[in-house]
Coordinates of C-alpha atoms and ligand atoms in Angstrom, one line a residue:
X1 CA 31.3 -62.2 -18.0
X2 CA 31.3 -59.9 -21.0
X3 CA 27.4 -61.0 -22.0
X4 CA 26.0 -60.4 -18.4
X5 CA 28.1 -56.8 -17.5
X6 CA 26.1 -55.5 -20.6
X7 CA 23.3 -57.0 -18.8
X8 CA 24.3 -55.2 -15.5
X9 CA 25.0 -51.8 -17.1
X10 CA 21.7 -50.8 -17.8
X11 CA 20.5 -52.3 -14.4
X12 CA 23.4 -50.4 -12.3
X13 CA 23.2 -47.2 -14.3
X14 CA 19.1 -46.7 -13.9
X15 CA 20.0 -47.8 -9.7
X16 CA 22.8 -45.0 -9.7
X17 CA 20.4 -42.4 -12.0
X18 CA 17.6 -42.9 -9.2
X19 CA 19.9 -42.9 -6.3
X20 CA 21.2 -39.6 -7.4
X21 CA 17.8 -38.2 -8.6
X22 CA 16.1 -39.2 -5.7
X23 CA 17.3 -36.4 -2.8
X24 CA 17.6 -33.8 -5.8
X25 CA 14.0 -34.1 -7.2
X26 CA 13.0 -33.5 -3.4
X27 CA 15.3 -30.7 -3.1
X28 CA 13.6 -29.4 -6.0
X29 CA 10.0 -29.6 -5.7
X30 CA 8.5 -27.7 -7.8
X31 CA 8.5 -23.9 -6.3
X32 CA 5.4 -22.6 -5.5
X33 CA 3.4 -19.4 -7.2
X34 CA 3.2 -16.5 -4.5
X35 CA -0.8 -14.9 -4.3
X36 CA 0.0 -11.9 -1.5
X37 CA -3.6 -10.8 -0.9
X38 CA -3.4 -7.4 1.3
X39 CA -6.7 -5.2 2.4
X40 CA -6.0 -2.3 4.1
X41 CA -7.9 -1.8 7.5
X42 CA -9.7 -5.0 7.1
X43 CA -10.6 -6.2 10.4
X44 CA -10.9 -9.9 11.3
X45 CA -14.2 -9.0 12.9
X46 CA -15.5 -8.4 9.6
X47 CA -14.7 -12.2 7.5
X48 CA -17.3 -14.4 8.5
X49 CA -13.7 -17.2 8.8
X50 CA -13.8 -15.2 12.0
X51 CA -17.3 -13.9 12.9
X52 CA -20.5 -14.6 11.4
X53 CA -21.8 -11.6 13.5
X54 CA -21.1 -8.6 10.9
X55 CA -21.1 -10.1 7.3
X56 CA -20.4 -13.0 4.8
X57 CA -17.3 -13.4 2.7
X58 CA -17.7 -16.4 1.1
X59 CA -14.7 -16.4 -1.0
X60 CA -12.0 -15.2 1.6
X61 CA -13.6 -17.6 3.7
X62 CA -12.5 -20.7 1.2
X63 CA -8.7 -20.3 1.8
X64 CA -9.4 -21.1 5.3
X65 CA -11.2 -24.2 4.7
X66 CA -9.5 -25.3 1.8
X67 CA -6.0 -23.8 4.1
X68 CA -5.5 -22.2 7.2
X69 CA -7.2 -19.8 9.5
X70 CA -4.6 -17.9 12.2
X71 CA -6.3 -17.1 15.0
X72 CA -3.4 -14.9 16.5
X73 CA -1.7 -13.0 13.7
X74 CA -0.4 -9.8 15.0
X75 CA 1.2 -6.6 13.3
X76 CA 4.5 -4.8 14.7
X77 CA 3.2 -2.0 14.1
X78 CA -0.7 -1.2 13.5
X79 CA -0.4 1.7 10.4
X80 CA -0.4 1.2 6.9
X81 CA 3.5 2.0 5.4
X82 CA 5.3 0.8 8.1
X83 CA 3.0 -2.4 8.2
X84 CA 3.6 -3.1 4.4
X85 CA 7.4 -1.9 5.2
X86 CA 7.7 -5.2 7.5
X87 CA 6.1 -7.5 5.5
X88 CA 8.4 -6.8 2.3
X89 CA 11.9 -6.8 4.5
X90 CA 11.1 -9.1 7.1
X91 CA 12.1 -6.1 9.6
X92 CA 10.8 -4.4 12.5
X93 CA 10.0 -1.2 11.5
X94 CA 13.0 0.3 14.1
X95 CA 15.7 -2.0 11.5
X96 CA 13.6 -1.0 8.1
X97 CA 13.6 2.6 9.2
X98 CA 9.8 2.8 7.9
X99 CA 8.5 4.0 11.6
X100 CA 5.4 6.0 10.4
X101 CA 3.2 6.8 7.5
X102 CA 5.1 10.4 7.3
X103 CA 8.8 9.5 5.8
X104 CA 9.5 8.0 2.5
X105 CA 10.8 4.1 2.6
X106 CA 14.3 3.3 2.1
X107 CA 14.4 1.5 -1.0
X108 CA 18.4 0.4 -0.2
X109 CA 16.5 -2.0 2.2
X110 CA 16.3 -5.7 1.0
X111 CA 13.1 -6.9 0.7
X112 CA 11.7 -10.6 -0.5
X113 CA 10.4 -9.6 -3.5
X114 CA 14.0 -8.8 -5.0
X115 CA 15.3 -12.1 -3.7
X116 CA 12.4 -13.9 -5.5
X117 CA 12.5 -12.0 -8.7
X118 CA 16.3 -12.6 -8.5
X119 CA 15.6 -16.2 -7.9
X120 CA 14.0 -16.6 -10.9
X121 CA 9.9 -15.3 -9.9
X122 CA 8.0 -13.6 -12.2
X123 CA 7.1 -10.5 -9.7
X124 CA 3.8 -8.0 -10.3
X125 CA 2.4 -5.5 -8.0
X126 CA -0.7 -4.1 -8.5
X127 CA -3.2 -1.7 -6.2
X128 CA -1.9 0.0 -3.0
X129 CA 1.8 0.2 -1.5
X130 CA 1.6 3.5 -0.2
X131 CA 5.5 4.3 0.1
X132 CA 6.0 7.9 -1.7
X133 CA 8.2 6.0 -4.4
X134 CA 8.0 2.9 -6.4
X135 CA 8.4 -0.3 -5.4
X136 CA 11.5 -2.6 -6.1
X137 CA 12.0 -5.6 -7.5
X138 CA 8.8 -5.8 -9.5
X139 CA 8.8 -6.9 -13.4
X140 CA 5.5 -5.2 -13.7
X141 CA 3.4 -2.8 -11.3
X142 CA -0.1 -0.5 -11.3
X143 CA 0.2 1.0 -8.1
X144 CA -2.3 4.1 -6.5
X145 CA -0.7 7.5 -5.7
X146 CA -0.6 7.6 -1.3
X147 CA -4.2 6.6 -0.2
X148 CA -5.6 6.7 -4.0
X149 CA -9.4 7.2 -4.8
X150 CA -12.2 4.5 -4.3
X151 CA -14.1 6.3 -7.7
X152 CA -12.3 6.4 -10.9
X153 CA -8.7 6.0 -9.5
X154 CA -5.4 7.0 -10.8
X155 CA -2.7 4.7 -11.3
X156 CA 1.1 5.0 -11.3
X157 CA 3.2 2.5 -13.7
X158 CA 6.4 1.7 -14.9
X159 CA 5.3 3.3 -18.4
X160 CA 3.5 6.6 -16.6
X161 CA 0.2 7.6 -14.5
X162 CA -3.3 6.8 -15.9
X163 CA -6.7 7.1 -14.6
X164 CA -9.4 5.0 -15.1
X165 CA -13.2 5.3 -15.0
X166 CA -14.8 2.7 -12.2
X167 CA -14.8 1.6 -8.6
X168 CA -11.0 1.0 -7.5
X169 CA -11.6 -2.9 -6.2
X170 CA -12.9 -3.8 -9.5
X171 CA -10.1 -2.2 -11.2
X172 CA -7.3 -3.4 -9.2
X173 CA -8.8 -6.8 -9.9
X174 CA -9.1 -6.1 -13.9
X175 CA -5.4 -4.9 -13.8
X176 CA -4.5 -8.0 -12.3
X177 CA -6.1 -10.1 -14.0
X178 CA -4.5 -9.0 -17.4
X179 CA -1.5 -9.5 -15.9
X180 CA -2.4 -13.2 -15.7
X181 CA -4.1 -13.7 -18.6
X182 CA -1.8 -11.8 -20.8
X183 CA 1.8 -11.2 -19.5
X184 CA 2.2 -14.7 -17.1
X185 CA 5.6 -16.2 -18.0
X186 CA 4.2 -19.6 -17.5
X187 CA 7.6 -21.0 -17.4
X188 CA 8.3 -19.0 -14.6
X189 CA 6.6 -19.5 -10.9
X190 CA 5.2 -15.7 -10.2
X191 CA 5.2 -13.9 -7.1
X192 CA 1.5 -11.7 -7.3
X193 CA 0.8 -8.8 -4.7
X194 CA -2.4 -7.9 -4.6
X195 CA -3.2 -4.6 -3.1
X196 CA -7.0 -3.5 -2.1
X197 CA -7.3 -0.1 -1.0
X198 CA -10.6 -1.4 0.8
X199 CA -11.8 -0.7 3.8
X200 CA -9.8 2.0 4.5
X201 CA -11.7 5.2 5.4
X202 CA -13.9 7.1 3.9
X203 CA -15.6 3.5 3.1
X204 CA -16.9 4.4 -0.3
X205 CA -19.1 1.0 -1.2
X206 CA -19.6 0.1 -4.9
X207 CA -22.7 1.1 -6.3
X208 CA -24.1 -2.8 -6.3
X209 CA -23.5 -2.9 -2.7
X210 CA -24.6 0.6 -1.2
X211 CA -28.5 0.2 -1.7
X212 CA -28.4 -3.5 0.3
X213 CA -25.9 -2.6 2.9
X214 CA -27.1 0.8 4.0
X215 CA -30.4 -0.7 5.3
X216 CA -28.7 -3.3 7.3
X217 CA -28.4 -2.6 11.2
X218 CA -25.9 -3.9 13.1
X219 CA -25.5 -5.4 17.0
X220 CA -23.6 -3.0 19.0
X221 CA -20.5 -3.7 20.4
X222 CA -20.2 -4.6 24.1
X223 CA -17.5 -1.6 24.6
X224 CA -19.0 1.0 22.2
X225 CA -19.8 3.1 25.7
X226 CA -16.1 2.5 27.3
X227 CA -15.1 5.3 29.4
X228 CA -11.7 4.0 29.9
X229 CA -11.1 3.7 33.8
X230 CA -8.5 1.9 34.4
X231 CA -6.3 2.8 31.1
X232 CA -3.8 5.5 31.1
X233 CA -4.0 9.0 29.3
X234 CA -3.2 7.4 25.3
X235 CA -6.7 5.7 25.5
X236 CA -8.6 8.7 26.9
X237 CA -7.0 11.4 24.7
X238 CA -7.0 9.4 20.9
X239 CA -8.6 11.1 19.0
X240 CA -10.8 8.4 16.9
X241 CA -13.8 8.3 18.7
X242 CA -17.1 7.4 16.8
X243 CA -18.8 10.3 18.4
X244 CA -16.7 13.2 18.5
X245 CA -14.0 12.3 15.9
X246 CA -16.0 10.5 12.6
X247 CA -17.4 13.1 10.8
X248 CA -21.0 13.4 9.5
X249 CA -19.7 14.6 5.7
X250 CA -16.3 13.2 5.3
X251 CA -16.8 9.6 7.0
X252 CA -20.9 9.0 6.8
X253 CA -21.7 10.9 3.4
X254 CA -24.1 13.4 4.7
X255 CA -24.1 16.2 2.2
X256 CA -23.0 19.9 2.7
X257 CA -26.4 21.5 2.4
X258 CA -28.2 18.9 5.3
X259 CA -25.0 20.3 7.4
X260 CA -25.8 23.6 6.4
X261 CA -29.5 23.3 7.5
X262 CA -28.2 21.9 11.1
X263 CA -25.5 24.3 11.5
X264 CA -22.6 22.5 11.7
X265 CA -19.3 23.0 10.1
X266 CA -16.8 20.2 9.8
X267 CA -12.8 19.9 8.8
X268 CA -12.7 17.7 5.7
X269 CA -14.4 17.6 2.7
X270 CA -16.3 15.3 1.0
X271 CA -14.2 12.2 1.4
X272 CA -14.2 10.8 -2.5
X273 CA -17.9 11.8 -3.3
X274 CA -16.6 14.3 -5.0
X275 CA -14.7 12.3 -7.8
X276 CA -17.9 10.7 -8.8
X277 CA -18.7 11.3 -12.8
X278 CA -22.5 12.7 -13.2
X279 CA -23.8 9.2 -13.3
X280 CA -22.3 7.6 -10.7
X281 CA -23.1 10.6 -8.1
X282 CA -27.0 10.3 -9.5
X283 CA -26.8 6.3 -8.3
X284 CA -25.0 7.5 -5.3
X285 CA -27.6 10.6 -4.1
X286 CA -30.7 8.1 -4.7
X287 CA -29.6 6.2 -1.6
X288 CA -27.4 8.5 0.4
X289 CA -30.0 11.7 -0.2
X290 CA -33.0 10.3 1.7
X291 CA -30.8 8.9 4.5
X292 CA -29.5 12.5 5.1
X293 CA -32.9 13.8 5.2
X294 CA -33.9 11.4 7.8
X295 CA -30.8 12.8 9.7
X296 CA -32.0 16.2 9.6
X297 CA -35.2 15.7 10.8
X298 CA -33.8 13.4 13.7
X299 CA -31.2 14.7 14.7
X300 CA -31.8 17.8 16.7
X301 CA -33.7 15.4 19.6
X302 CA -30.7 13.2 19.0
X303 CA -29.0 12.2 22.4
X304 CA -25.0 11.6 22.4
X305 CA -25.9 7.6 22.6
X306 CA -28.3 8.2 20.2
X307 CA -26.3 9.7 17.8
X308 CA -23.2 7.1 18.2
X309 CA -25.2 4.5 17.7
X310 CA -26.6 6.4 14.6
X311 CA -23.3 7.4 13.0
X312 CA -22.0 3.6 14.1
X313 CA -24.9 2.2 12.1
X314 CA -23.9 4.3 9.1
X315 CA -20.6 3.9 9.8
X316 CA -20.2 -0.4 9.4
X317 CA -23.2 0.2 6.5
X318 CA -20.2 1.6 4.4
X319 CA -17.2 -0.4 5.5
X320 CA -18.5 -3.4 5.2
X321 CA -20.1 -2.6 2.0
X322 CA -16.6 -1.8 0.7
X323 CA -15.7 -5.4 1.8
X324 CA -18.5 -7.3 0.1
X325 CA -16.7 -5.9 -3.1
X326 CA -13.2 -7.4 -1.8
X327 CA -14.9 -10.8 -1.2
X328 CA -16.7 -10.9 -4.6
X329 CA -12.9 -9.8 -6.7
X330 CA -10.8 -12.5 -4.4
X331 CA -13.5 -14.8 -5.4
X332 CA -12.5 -13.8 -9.0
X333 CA -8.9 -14.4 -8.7
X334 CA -9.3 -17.7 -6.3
X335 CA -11.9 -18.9 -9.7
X336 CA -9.0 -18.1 -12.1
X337 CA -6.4 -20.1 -10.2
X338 CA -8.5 -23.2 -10.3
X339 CA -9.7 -23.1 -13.8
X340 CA -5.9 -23.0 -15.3
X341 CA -5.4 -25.3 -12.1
X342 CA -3.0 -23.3 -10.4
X343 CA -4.2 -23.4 -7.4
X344 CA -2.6 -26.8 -5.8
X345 CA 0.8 -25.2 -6.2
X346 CA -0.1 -21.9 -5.3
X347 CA 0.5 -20.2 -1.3
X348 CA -2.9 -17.6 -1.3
X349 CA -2.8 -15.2 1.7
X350 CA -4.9 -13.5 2.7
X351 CA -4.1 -10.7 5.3
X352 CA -4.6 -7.2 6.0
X353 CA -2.5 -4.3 7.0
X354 CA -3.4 -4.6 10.3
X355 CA -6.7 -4.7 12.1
X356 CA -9.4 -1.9 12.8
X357 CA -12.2 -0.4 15.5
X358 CA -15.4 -1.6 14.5
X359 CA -17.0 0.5 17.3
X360 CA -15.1 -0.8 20.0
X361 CA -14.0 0.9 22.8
X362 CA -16.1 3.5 21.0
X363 CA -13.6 4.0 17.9
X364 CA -12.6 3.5 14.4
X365 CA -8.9 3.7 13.2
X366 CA -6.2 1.5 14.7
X367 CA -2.7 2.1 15.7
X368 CA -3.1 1.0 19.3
X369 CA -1.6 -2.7 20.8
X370 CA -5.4 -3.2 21.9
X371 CA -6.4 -6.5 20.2
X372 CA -9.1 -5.3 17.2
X373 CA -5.7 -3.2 16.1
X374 CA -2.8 -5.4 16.9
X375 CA -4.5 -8.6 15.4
X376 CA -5.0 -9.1 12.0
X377 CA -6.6 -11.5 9.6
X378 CA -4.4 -14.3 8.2
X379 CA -5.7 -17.3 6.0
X380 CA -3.2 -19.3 3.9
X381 CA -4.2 -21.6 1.1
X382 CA -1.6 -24.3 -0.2
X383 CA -3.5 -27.4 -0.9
X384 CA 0.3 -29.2 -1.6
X385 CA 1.5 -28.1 1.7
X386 CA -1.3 -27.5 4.1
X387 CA -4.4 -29.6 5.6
X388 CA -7.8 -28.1 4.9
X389 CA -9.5 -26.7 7.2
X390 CA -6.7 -26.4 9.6
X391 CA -7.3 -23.8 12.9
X392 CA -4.1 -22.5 13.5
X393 CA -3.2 -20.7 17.2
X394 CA 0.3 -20.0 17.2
X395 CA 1.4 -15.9 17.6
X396 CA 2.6 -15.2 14.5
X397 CA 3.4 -11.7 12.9
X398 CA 3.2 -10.0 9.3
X399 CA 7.2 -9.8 10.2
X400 CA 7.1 -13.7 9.4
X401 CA 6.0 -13.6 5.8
X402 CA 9.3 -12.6 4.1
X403 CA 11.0 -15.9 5.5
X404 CA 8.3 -18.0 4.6
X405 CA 7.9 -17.0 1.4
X406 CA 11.7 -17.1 0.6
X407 CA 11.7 -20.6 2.3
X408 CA 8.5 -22.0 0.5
X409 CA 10.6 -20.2 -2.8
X410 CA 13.7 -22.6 -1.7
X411 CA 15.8 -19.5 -1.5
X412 CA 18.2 -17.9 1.5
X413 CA 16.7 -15.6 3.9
X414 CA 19.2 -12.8 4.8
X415 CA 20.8 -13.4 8.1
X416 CA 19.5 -9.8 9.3
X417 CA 15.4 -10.9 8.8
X418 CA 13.6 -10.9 12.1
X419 CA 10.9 -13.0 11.6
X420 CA 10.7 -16.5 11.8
X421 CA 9.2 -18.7 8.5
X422 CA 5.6 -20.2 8.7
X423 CA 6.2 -23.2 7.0
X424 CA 6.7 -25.2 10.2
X425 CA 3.1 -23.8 11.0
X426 CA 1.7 -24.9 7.2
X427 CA 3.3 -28.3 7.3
X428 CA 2.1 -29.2 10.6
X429 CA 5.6 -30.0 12.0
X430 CA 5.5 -27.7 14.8
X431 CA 8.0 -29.1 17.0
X432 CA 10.2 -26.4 15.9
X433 CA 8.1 -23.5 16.9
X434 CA 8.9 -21.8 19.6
X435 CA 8.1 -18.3 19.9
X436 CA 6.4 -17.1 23.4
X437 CA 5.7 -13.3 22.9
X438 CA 5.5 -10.9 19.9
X439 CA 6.9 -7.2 20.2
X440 CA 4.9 -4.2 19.4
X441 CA 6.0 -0.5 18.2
X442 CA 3.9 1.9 17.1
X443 CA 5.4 5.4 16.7
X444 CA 3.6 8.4 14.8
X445 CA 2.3 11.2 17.6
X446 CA 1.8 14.0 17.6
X447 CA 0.1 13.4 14.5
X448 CA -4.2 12.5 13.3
X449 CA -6.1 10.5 15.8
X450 CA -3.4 11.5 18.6
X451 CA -2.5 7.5 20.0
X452 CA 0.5 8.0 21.9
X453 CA 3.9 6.4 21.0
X454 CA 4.3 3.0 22.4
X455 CA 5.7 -0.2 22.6
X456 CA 5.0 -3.5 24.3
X457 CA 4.5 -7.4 24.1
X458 CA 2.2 -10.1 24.0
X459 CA 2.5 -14.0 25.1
X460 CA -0.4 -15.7 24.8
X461 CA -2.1 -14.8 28.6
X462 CA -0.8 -11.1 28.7
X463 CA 0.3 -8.1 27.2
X464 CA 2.2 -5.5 28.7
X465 CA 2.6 -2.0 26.9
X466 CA 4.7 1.1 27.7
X467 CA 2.7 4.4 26.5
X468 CA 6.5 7.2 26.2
X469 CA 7.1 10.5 24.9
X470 CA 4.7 13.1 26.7
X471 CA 3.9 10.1 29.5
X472 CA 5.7 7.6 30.8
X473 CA 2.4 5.0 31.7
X474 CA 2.3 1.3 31.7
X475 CA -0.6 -1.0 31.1
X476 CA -1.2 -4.7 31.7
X477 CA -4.1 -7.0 30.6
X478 CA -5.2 -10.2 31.3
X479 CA -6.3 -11.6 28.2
X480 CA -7.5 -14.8 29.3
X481 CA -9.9 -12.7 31.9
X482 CA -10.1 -9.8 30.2
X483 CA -10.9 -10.5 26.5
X484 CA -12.2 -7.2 25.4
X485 CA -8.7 -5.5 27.4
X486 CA -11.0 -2.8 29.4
X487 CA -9.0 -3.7 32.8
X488 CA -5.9 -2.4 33.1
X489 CA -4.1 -4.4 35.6
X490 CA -1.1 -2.6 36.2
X491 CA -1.1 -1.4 39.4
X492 CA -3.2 -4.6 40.9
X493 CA -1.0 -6.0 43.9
X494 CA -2.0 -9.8 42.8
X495 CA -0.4 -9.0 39.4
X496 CA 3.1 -7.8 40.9
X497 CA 4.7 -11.0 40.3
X498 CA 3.7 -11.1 36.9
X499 CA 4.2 -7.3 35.6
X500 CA 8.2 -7.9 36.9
X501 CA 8.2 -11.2 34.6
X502 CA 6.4 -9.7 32.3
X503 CA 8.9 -6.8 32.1
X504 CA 11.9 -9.1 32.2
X505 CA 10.5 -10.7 28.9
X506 CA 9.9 -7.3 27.5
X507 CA 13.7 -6.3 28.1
X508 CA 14.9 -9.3 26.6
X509 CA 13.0 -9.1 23.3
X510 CA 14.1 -5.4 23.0
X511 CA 17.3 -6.5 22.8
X512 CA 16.8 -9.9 20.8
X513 CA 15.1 -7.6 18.0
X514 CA 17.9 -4.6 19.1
X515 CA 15.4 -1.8 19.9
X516 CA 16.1 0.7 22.9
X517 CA 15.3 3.8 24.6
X518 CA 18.3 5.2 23.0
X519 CA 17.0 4.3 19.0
X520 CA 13.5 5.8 19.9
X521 CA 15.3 8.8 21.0
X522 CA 16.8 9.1 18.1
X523 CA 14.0 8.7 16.1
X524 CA 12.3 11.2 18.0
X525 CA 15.6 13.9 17.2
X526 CA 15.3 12.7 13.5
X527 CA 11.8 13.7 13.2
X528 CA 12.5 17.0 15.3
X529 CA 15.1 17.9 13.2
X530 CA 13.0 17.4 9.7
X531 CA 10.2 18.9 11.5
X532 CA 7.4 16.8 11.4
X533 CA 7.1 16.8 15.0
X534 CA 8.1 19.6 17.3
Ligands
LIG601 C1 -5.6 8.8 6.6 C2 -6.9 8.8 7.3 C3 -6.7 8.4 8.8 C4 -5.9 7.1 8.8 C5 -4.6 7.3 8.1 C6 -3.7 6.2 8.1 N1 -7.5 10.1 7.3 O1 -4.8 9.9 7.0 O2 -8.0 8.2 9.4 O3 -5.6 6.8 10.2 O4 -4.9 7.6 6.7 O5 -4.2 5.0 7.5 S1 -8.2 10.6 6.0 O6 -8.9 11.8 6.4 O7 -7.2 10.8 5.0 O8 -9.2 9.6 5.6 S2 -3.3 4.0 6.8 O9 -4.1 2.7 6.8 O10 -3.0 4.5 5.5 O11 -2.2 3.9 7.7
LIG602 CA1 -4.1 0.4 6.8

C-alpha cells in the first residue's frame, strides 16, 4: 500500500499540476507587443493594399498579406486631434470632449495607453500627437510641437525640446528605432506609437523621392469636375477646392518671384521651404525651379480645367512622394521586428487619422462623412492571431482600437469605452459581431476650409447625414448605386421609406452613444463663450 502510494504521488501530483496549469497557461498567453502605426491624412486610395492606381507601398502592403486588410474602417470624426483623441480613450469625441483641432485635450480622460502601461507595458510615443500638451501614460516620448516641420523638425521630450537636422519621416523612424534598440525592457511586452506627420499638407517629399515623383502624371479622378447638384450648401461652399483653395506657393512650391512675374498674391507663405538649410534648398530648387518656369510660361493661356488638372498633377506629385518615404521607414521597422523575431507576437497596425481628397469631388482636405474622408486605411498584422491575407468587410471605427488593444493586452476595458474590440474580427470568430451602422460627428466651422458641422450614419447600403448650425439640410446616398456619393437622394419619393428607417436608426445611435441636439448646443455656447467662434 505504502510502496505503490509513493508510486501514485508522483503520478497524481504531475495529473493535478497539469490540470491546474492547463486553463491558467491559456489564460495567460503570452501578451502581445503593441506596434500603433498612424499617418496623418493618408488616404486608402493611396496604398497599393487598396489601389494599385496611384502608387506602390510595398511594405505597408505586407501587413495585409501577412494580416488583415479592412475594407470599411471609418473615423468618428474626420480631423486630426479629435481623431487621435478617440483612438486613445475609446470615446466619441462628444464623451472625450476633444470635438475640434482648436481646444486643448483633457488629459483627466482615461485613455488605453495608461491602462497598458499600468498593466505592466512598456509605453513609447514618438512623432506626431498633436494635442497642445503632452501625452499620458508614456515611459518615453519624442513628440512634434502642433503640425511640426517636414525639414529639420523640432521635437518635444520628457527631458526638453530639440531640433534635429533631416527629413521628419526619417527621423521619427531613427527616434524610434533607438528606442528599440537601446531602451526595450525586453522583459516587458511594449506598447509602440508610431506617429508620421506624412502626408499631411504642404506635402514636402524627401529629397530621394522629389526628382522621380514630380515627373509622374496621374489619371484624373472621375469627380475632379463635380458641380455638386443634388448636395446641400456644406458641399458647395467648403472651401478646399483644388482650384480655387490650393495654393500655387504654399501647397505646390512655386516660388515668390514666378508669382511675382504673374501677378498674383497669395495668403500663406512658403509652406516648410523655408526651413530648408542651404543644401537642402539647392537639391530642392534643381527640381522645383524649372517646373515653376514651365508654369510661368504656361499659365497665362491656362483654362480653369487646365489649370486644375495642372495644380492636381503637382498636387499628388508631392503627397504621394511624401508617402513613398512612409512606406520605405515602416519597411524599416516591419525588418527589425522580424530579425529579433518579434513579429509573431506582435499586433502591427497600420491606420491613418482619417482619410483624404485625392482630387475628388474636386478637393483636398477631409473633414466631410463623404467616403475618401470618413474611410480610412486599416491593416493589422498578428501572425499568432490572424490568417494571412485575410479581406476583412465589417464597419469598424478607429473608436474600436482602445478595446482591442486592452483585450489583446488581457486587461479590463472601462465600462464607459464606446467601441467595440476587434479581436472577434482578427480571430475569425465573428459570430459575435454585430454592429449595423457607425455614427459620425464632425464639428469645427466656422473655421479653414469652411465644412459645415454635421453628423450622420452609415450601414453598409446607406448613409444619412444632417449638415446643422447655419443650415438645417439632410442628405442621403445610396452607396451600393452611388459609389462615388454624387446623388443625393434625400428628397427622391422612392427613397421615403428608407430616409424614415434610416432616421429611426440615426435617433437610436444618438442615444446608444448619448449625443443630442442639446450637447451640440452646448458645445456651440462653450466655444461662443471662449470665443473661437462667434
Ligand atoms: C492645417 C492645414 C489645413 C488642415 C488642418 C487640419 N492648413 O491647419 O489644411 O485641414 O491643418 O489638419 S495649413 O495651412 O496649416 O497647412 S489635421 O490633419 O491636423 O487635422
Ligand atoms: Ca490628419
Amino acid at each position: 500500500m505504502k510502496k505503490s502510494l509513493s508510486i501514485c504521488l508522483p503520478i497524481i501530483l504531475t495529473v493535478l499540476l497539469f490540470s491546474c496549469s492547463e486553463p491558467s497557461s491559456k489564460k495567460k498567453a503570452k501578451r502581445p507587443n503593441i506596434v500603433f502605426i498612424m499617418s496623418d491624412d493618408h488616404a486608402y486610395q493611396a496604398i497599393s493594399a487598396y489601389d494599385t492606381t496611384l502608387i506602390r507601398t510595398p511594405n505597408i502592403d505586407r501587413l495585409a498579406q501577412e494580416g488583415m486588410l479592412f475594407t470599411n474602417a471609418s473615423v468618428t470624426n474626420s480631423i486630426c486631434a479629435p481623431s487621435r483623441a478617440v483612438i486613445l480613450t475609446g470615446k466619441h469625441s462628444h464623451m472625450n470632449g476633444k470635438i475640434d483641432n482648436l481646444s486643448p485635450f483633457d488629459t483627466t480622460n482615461i485613455t488605453f495607453p495608461r491602462l497598458l502601461q499600468k498593466a505592466g507595458y512598456q509605453t513609447a510615443m514618438f512623432g506626431k500627437l498633436h494635442f497642445g500638451n503632452n501625452p499620458k501614460g508614456f515611459d518615453e516620448f519624442k513628440i512634434l510641437p502642433g503640425q511640426g516641420d517636414y525639414y529639420n523638425p523640432r521635437f518635444i521630450t520628457k527631458d526638453g525640446d530639440t531640433t534635429i537636422t533631416g527629413y521628419v519621416t526619417d527621423i521619427i523612424t531613427d527616434l524610434t528605432m533607438d528606442w528599440m534598440k537601446k531602451r526595450r525592457d525586453t522583459a516587458k511586452p511594449f506598447l509602440l506609437m508610431y506617429l508620421h506627420k506624412a502626408p499631411h499638407r504642404s506635402w514636402l517629399p524627401a529629397k530621394r523621392h522629389y526628382p522621380e515623383f514630380t515627373k509622374n502624371e496621374y489619371p484624373l479622378p472621375e469627380t475632379l469636375f463635380d458641380d455638386y447638384q443634388t448636395r446641400g450648401d456644406a458641399a458647395k461652399t467648403a472651401e478646399m477646392g483644388i482650384l480655387k483653395d490650393m495654393l500655387l506657393k504654399y501647397d505646390l512650391k512655386v516660388p515668390e518671384q514666378t508669382l511675382k512675374d504673374l501677378g498674383i498674391s497669395e495668403r500663406l507663405g512658403a509652406g516648410g521651404v523655408n526651413r530648408l538649410n542651404a543644401s537642402q534648398k539647392a537639391a530642392w530648387d534643381s527640381i522645383y525651379e524649372p517646373i515653376a518656369k514651365d508654369f510661368l510660361e504656361r499659365y497665362p493661356s491656362m483654362t480653369d480645367a487646365a489649370l486644375t488638372i495642372w495644380k492636381y498633377q503637382r498636387y499628388l506629385q508631392d503627397y504621394l512622394g511624401t508617402i513613398a518615404a512612409v512606406d520605405e521607414n515602416v519597411g524599416r521597422l516591419l525588418d527589425y521586428l522580424d530579425a529579433e523575431n518579434l513579429s509573431k507576437n506582435t499586433l502591427v497596425v497600420y491606420t491613418s487619422d482619417q482619410g483624404f481628397y485625392l482630387g475628388e469631388h474636386g478637393w483636398f482636405d477631409k473633414r466631410f462623412m463623404y467616403n475618401e474622408s470618413f474611410k480610412t486605411p486599416l491593416l493589422i498584422r498578428w501572425p499568432n492571431v490572424i490568417t494571412p491575407n485575410t479581406t476583412e468587410d465589417e464597419m469598424v471605427q478607429n473608436l474600436d482600437f482602445a478595446q482591442t488593444f486592452l483585450e489583446a493586452a488581457q486587461v479590463e476595458a472601462p465600462k464607459d469605452m464606446q467601441g467595440e474590440s476587434l479581436m472577434p474580427l482578427l480571430n475569425s470568430e465573428k459570430d459575435t459581431w454585430k454592429r449595423d451602422a457607425v455614427y459620425y460627428h464632425y464639428y469645427e466651422y466656422p473655421a479653414e476650409h469652411a465644412v459645415k458641422r454635421h453628423y450622420g450614419i452609415a450601414t453598409k447600403k446607406y448613409k444619412l447625414m444632417h449638415f446643422y448650425y447655419d443650415v438645417d439640410q439632410w442628405e442621403l446616398y445610396d452607396l451600393e448605386n452611388d459609389a462615388t456619393e454624387t446623388n443625393n437622394v434625400y428628397n427622391e419619393p422612392e427613397y421615403q421609406e428608407i430616409v424614415t428607417e434610416m432616421k429611426i436608426k440615426l435617433k437610436q445611435t444618438r442615444e446608444k452613444y448619448k449625443d443630442s441636439e442639446a450637447l451640440s448646443n452646448q458645445y456651440i455656447n462653450l466655444y461662443k463663450e471662449k470665443g473661437y467662434i462667434e
